[in-house]
Tab-separated table of C-alpha atoms and ligand atoms in Angstrom:
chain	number	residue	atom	x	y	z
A	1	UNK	CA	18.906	-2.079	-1.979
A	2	UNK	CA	17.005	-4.989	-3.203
A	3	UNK	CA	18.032	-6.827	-6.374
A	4	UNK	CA	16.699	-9.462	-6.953
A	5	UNK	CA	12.987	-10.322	-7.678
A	6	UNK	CA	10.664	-10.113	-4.108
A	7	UNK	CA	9.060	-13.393	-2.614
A	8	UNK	CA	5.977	-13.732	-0.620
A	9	UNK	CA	4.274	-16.665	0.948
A	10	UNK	CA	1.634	-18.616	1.484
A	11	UNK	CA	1.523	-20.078	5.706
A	12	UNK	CA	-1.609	-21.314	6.606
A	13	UNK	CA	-2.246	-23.593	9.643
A	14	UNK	CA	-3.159	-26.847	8.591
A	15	UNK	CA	-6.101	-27.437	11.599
A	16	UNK	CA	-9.350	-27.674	9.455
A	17	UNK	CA	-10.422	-26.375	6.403
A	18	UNK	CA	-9.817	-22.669	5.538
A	19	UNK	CA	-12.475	-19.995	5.953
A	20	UNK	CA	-13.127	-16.710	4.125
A	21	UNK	CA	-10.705	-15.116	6.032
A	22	UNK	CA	-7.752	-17.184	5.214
A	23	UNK	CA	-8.355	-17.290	1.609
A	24	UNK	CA	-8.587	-13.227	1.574
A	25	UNK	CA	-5.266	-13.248	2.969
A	26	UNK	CA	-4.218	-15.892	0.728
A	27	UNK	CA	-5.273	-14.108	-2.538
A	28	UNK	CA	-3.896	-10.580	-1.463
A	29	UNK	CA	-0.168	-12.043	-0.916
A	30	UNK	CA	-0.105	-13.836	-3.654
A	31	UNK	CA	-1.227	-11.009	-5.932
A	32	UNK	CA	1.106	-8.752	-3.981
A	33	UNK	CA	3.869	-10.921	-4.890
A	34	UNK	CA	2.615	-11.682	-8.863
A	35	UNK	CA	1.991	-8.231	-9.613
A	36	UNK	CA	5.791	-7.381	-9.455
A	37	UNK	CA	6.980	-10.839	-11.106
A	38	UNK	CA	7.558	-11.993	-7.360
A	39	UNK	CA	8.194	-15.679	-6.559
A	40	UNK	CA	5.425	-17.382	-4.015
A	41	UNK	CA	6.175	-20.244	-1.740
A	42	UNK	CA	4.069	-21.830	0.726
A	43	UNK	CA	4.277	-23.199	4.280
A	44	UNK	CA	2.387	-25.533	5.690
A	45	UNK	CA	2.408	-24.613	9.594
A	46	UNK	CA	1.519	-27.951	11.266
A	47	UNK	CA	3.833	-27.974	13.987
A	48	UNK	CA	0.805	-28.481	16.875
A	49	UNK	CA	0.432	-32.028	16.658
A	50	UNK	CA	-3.099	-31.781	18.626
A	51	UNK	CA	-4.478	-29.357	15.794
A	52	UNK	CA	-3.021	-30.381	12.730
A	53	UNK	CA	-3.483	-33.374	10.337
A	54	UNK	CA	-1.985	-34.298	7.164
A	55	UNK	CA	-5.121	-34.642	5.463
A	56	UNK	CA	-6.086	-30.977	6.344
A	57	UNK	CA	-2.622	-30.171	4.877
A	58	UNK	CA	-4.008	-31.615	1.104
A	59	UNK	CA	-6.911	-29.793	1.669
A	60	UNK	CA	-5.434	-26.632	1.749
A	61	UNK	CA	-2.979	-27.064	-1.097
A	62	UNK	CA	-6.427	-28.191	-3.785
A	63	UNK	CA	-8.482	-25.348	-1.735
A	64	UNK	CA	-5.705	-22.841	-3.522
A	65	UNK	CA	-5.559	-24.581	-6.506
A	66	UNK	CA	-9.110	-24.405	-6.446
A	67	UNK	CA	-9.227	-21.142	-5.918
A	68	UNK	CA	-6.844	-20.030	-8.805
A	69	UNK	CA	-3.659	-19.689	-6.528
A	70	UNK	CA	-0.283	-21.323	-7.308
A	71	UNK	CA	3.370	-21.644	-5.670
A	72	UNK	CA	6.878	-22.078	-6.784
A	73	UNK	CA	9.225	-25.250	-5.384
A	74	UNK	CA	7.982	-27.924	-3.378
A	75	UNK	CA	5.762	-26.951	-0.596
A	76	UNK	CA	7.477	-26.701	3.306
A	77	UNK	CA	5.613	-28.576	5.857
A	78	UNK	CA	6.923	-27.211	9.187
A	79	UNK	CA	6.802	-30.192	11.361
A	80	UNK	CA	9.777	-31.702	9.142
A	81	UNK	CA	12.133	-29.046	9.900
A	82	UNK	CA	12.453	-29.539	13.714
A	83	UNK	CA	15.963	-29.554	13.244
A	84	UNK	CA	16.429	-25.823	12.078
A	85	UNK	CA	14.329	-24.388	14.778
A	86	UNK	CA	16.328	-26.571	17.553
A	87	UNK	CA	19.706	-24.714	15.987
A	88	UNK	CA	18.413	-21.383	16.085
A	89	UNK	CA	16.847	-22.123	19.754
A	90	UNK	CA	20.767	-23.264	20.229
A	91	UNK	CA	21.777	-19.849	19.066
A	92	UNK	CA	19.613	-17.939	21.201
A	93	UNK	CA	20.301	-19.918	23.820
A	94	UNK	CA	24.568	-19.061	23.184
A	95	UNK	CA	23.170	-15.605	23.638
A	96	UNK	CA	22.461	-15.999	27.229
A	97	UNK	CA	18.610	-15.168	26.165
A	98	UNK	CA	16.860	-18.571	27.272
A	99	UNK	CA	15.536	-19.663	30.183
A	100	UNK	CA	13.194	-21.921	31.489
A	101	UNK	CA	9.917	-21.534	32.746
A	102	UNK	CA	8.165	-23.771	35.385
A	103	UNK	CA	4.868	-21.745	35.734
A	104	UNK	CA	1.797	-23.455	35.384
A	105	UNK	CA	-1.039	-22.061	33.008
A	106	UNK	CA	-2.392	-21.093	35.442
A	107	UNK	CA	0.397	-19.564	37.079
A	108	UNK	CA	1.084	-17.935	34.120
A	109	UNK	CA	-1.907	-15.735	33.946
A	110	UNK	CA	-1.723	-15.139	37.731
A	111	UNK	CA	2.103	-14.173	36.465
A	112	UNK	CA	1.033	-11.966	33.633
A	113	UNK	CA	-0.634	-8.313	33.539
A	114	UNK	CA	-3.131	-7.998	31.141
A	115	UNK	CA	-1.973	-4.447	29.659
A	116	UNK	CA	-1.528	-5.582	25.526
A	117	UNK	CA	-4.087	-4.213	23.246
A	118	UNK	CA	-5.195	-6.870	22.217
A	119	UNK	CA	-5.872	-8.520	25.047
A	120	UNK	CA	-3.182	-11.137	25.693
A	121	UNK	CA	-0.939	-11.224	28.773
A	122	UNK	CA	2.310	-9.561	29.598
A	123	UNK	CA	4.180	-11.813	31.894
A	124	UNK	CA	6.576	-10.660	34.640
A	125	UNK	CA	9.430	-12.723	34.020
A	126	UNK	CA	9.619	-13.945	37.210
A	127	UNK	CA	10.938	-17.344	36.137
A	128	UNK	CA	13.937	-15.744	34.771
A	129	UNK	CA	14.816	-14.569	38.528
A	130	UNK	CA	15.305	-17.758	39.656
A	131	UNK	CA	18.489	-18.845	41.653
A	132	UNK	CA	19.911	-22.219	40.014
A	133	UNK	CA	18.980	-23.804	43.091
A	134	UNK	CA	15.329	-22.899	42.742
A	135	UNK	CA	15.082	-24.266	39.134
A	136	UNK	CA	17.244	-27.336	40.220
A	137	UNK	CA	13.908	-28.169	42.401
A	138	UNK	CA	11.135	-27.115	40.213
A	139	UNK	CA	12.948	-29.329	37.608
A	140	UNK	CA	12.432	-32.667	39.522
A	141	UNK	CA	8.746	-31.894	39.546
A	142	UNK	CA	8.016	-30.287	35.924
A	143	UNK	CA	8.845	-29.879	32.652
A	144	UNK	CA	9.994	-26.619	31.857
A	145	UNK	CA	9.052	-24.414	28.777
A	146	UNK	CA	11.671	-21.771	27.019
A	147	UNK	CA	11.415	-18.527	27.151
A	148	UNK	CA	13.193	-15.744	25.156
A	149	UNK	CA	14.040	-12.681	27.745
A	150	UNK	CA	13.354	-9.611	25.737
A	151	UNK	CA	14.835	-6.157	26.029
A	152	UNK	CA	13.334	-3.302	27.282
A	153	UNK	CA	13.724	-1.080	23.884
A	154	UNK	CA	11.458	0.303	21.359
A	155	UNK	CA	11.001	-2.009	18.002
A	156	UNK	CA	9.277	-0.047	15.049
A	157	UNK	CA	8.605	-0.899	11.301
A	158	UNK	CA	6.332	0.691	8.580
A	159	UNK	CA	3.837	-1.626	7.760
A	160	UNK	CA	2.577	-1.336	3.687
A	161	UNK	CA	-0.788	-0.985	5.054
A	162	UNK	CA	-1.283	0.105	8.559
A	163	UNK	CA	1.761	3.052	8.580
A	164	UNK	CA	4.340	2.959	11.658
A	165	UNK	CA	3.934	0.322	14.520
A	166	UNK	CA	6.123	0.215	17.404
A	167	UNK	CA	6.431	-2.145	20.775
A	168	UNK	CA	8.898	-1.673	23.612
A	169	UNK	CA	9.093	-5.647	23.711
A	170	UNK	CA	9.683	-5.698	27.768
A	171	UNK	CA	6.894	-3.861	28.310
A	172	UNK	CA	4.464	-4.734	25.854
A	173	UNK	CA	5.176	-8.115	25.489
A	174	UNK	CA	7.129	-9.316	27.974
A	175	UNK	CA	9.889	-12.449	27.871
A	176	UNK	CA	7.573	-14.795	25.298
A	177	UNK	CA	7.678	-18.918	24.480
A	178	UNK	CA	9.851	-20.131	21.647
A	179	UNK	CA	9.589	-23.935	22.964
A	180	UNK	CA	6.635	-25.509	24.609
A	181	UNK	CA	6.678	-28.021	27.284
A	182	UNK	CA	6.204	-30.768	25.542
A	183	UNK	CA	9.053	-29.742	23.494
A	184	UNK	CA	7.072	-28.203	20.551
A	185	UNK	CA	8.175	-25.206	19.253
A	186	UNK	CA	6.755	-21.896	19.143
A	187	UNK	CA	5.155	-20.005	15.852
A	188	UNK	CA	7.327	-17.202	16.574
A	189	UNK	CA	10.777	-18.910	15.987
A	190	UNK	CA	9.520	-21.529	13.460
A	191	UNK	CA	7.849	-18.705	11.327
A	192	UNK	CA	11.274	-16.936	11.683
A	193	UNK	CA	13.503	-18.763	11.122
A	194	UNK	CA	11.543	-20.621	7.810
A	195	UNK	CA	10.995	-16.667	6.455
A	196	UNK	CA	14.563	-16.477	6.923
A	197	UNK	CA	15.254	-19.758	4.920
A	198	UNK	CA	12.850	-19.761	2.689
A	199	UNK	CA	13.763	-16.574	1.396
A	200	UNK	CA	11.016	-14.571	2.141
A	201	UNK	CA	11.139	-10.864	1.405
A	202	UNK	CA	7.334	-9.982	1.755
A	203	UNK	CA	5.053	-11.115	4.343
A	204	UNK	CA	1.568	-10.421	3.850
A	205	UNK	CA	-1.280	-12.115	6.500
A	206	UNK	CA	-4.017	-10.266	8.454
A	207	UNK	CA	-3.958	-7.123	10.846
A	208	UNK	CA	-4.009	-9.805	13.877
A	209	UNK	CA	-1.057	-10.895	13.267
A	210	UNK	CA	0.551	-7.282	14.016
A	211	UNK	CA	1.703	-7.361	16.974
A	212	UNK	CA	3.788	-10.916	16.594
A	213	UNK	CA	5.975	-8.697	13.736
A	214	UNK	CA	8.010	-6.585	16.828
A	215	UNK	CA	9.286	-9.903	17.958
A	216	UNK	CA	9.866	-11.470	15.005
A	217	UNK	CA	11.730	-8.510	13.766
A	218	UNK	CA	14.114	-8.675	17.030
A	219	UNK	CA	14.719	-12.278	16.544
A	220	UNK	CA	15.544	-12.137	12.945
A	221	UNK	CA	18.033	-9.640	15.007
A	222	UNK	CA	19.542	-11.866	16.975
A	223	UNK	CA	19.411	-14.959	14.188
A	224	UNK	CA	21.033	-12.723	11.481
A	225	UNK	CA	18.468	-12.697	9.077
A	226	UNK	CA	16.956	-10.283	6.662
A	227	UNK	CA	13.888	-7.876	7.604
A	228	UNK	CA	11.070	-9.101	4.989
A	229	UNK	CA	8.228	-6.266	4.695
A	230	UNK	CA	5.304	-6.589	6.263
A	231	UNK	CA	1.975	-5.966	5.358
A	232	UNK	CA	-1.002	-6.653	7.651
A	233	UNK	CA	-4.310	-6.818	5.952
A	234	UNK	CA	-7.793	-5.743	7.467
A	235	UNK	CA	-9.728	-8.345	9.336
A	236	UNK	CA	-12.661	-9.914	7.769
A	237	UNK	CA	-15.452	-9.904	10.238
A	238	UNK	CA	-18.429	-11.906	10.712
A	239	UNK	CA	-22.013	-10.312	10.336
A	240	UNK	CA	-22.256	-9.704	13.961
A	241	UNK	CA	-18.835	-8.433	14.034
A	242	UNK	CA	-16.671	-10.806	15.456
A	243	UNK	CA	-12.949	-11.687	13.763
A	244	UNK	CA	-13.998	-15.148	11.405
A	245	UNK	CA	-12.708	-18.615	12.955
A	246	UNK	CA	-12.631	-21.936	11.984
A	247	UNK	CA	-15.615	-22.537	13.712
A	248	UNK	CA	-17.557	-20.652	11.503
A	249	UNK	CA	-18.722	-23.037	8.995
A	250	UNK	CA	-20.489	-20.971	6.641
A	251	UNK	CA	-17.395	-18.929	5.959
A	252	UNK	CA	-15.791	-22.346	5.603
A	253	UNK	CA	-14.641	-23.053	1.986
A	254	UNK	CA	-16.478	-26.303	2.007
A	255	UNK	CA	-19.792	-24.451	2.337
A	256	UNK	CA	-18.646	-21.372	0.036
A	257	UNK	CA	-17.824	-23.920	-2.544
A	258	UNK	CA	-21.595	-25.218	-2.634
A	259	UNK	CA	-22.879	-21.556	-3.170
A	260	UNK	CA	-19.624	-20.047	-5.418
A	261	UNK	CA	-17.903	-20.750	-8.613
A	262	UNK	CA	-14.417	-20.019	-7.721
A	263	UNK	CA	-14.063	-16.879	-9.770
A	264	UNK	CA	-17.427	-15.454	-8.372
A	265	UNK	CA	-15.977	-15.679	-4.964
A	266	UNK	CA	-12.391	-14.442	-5.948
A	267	UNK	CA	-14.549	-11.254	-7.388
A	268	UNK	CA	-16.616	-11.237	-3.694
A	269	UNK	CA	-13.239	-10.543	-2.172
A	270	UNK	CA	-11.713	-8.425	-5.025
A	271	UNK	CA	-14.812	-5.951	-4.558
A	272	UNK	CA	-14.040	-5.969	-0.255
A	273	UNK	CA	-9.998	-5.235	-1.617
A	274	UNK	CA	-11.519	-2.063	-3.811
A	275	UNK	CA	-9.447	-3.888	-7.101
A	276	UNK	CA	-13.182	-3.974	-9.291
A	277	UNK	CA	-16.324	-1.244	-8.461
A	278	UNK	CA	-19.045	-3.508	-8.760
A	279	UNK	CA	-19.828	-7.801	-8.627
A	280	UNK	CA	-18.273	-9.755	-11.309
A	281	UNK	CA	-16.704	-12.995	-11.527
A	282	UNK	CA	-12.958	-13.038	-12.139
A	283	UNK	CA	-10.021	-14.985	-11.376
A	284	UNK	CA	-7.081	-14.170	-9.453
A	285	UNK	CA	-4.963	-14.105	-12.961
A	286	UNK	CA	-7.261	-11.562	-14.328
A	287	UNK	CA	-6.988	-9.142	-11.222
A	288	UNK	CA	-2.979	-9.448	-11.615
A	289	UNK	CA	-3.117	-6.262	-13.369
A	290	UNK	CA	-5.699	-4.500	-11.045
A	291	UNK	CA	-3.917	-4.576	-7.851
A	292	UNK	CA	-2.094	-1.906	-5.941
A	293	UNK	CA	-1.792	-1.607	-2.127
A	294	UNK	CA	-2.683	2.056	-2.464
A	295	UNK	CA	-6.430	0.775	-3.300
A	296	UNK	CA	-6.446	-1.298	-0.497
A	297	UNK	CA	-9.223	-0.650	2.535
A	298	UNK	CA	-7.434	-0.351	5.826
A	299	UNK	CA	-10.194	-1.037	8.148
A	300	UNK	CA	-11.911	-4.308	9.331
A	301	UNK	CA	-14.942	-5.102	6.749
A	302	UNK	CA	-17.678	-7.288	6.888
A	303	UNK	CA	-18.544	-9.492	3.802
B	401	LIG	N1	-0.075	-19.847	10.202
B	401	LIG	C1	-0.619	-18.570	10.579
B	401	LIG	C2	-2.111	-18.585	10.402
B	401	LIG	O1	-2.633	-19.346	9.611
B	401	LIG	C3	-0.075	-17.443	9.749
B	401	LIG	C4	1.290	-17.109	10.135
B	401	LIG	C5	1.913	-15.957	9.392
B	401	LIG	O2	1.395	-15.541	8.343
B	401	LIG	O3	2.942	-15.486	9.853
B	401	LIG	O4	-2.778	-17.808	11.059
């Protein structure tokens, strides 16, 4: 049993300005966490140095503040905690579980079958088969990336939202990255290992994110750490349907902010989250008291 008091988090990706879509996920985990006198911490995810800038990293933190959001401590900025990732990378690797991986990208999809339901690829594994000799050669002409091999056995959870959801990693998944090529590491063990060390207890992000909890819930396995719980929030969709991206600029808060007081568009999404029954403006304080997951919508909505 739990004692003491539950934490959530914040973990956006620093790489432009934050749309619609991030700040609904924002405002439902921190009001997850607030409503039961939970702590809130955030992460700033900036390990991709080609996407991420420090200046978008600002932006995000006055974009919350903006918006009515706070956090407890200092905030985390993952690109200063290389360190930690290349220990747990160290353990995984004592567990015979690493291996390198010479494929191209484009080997890689010719490596991968494209049976996940969302879409992405399932590779083979066939870089783990190699004979030392094999790799010996491949390594005087490339620079590997690391692989985690994964086991062959069914991982389930219940998520607060969408009920039971269960992967059988080998097959659904297949033997992912935890370190790039150019020696970057991968969201998976970074976003482990911080939820681990930051003391995370509740994670709370959007519905696409679902199927990346089966293997972070096996490598929290192998690391030792704590299962948080998960809950994976409905997409917010643009008009014609599509899941909102960065690219879409009038969902961008830049552009919202020119058309919304901030507590007119915190009451935009707490109408979408079923928390009020008709428009009003109101700030994330004021809903504190309104939430539950139970009122929650479960499918994708368009605002
Ligand atoms: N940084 C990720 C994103 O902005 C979220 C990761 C997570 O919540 O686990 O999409």
């Amino acid at each position: 049993m739990r004692t003491s008091k539950p934490v959530g988090r914040f973990a956006p990706s620093p790489s432009g300005r934050m749309h619609l879509g991030n700040l609904w996920s924002c405002l439902l985990a921190w009001l997850s966490a607030r409503s039961v006198g939970g702590g809130m911490v955030l992460r700033l995810e900036d390990l991709d140095p080609d996407r991420c800038r420090p200046e978008y990293c600002d932006q995000v933190m006055r974009d919350l503040e903006w918006l009515g959001l706070d956090w407890d401590n200092e905030p985390v900025y993952q690109s200063r905690r290389t360190g930690l990732y290349a220990e747990a990378f160290r353990k995984l690797e004592g567990q015979g579980l690493i291996y390198p991986c010479f494929c191209t990208r484009a080997e890689r999809l010719a490596a991968s079958a494209p049976h996940r339901s969302d879409g992405t690829a399932v590779y083979d594994g066939r870089c783990g088969r190699l004979s030392e000799g094999q790799r010996a050669e491949l390594e005087k002409i490339r620079r590997p990336a690391w692989r985690v091999r994964v086991p062959g056995e069914e991982l389930s959870f219940a998520d607060l939202l969408q009920g039971r959801y269960a992967e059988n990693l080998a097959r659904d998944c297949g033997d992912f990255i935890l370190r790039r090529s150019d020696g970057v590491y991968a969201y998976q063990l970074a976003v482990v290992v911080d939820d681990g060390a930051m003391g995370v207890t509740q994670v709370v992000r959007g519905s696409d994110l679902l199927s990346s909890t089966p293997r972070q819930l096996w490598l929290q396995d192998r690391l030792s750490l704590p299962h948080p719980e998960y809950g994976h929030l409905p997409l917010l969709l643009a008009p014609d349907g599509r899941r909102l991206a960065k690219r879409d600029r009038d969902q961008e808060l830049g552009r919202l902010q020119t058309r919304y007081a901030a507590p007119e568009l915190v009451g935009r999404l707490a109408l979408a989250a079923n928390l009020i029954d008709r428009p009003q403006a109101i700030t994330p304080r004021e809903l504190i008291p309104l939430f539950s997951w139970e009122k929650l919508p479960g499918e994708d909505l368009t605002l």
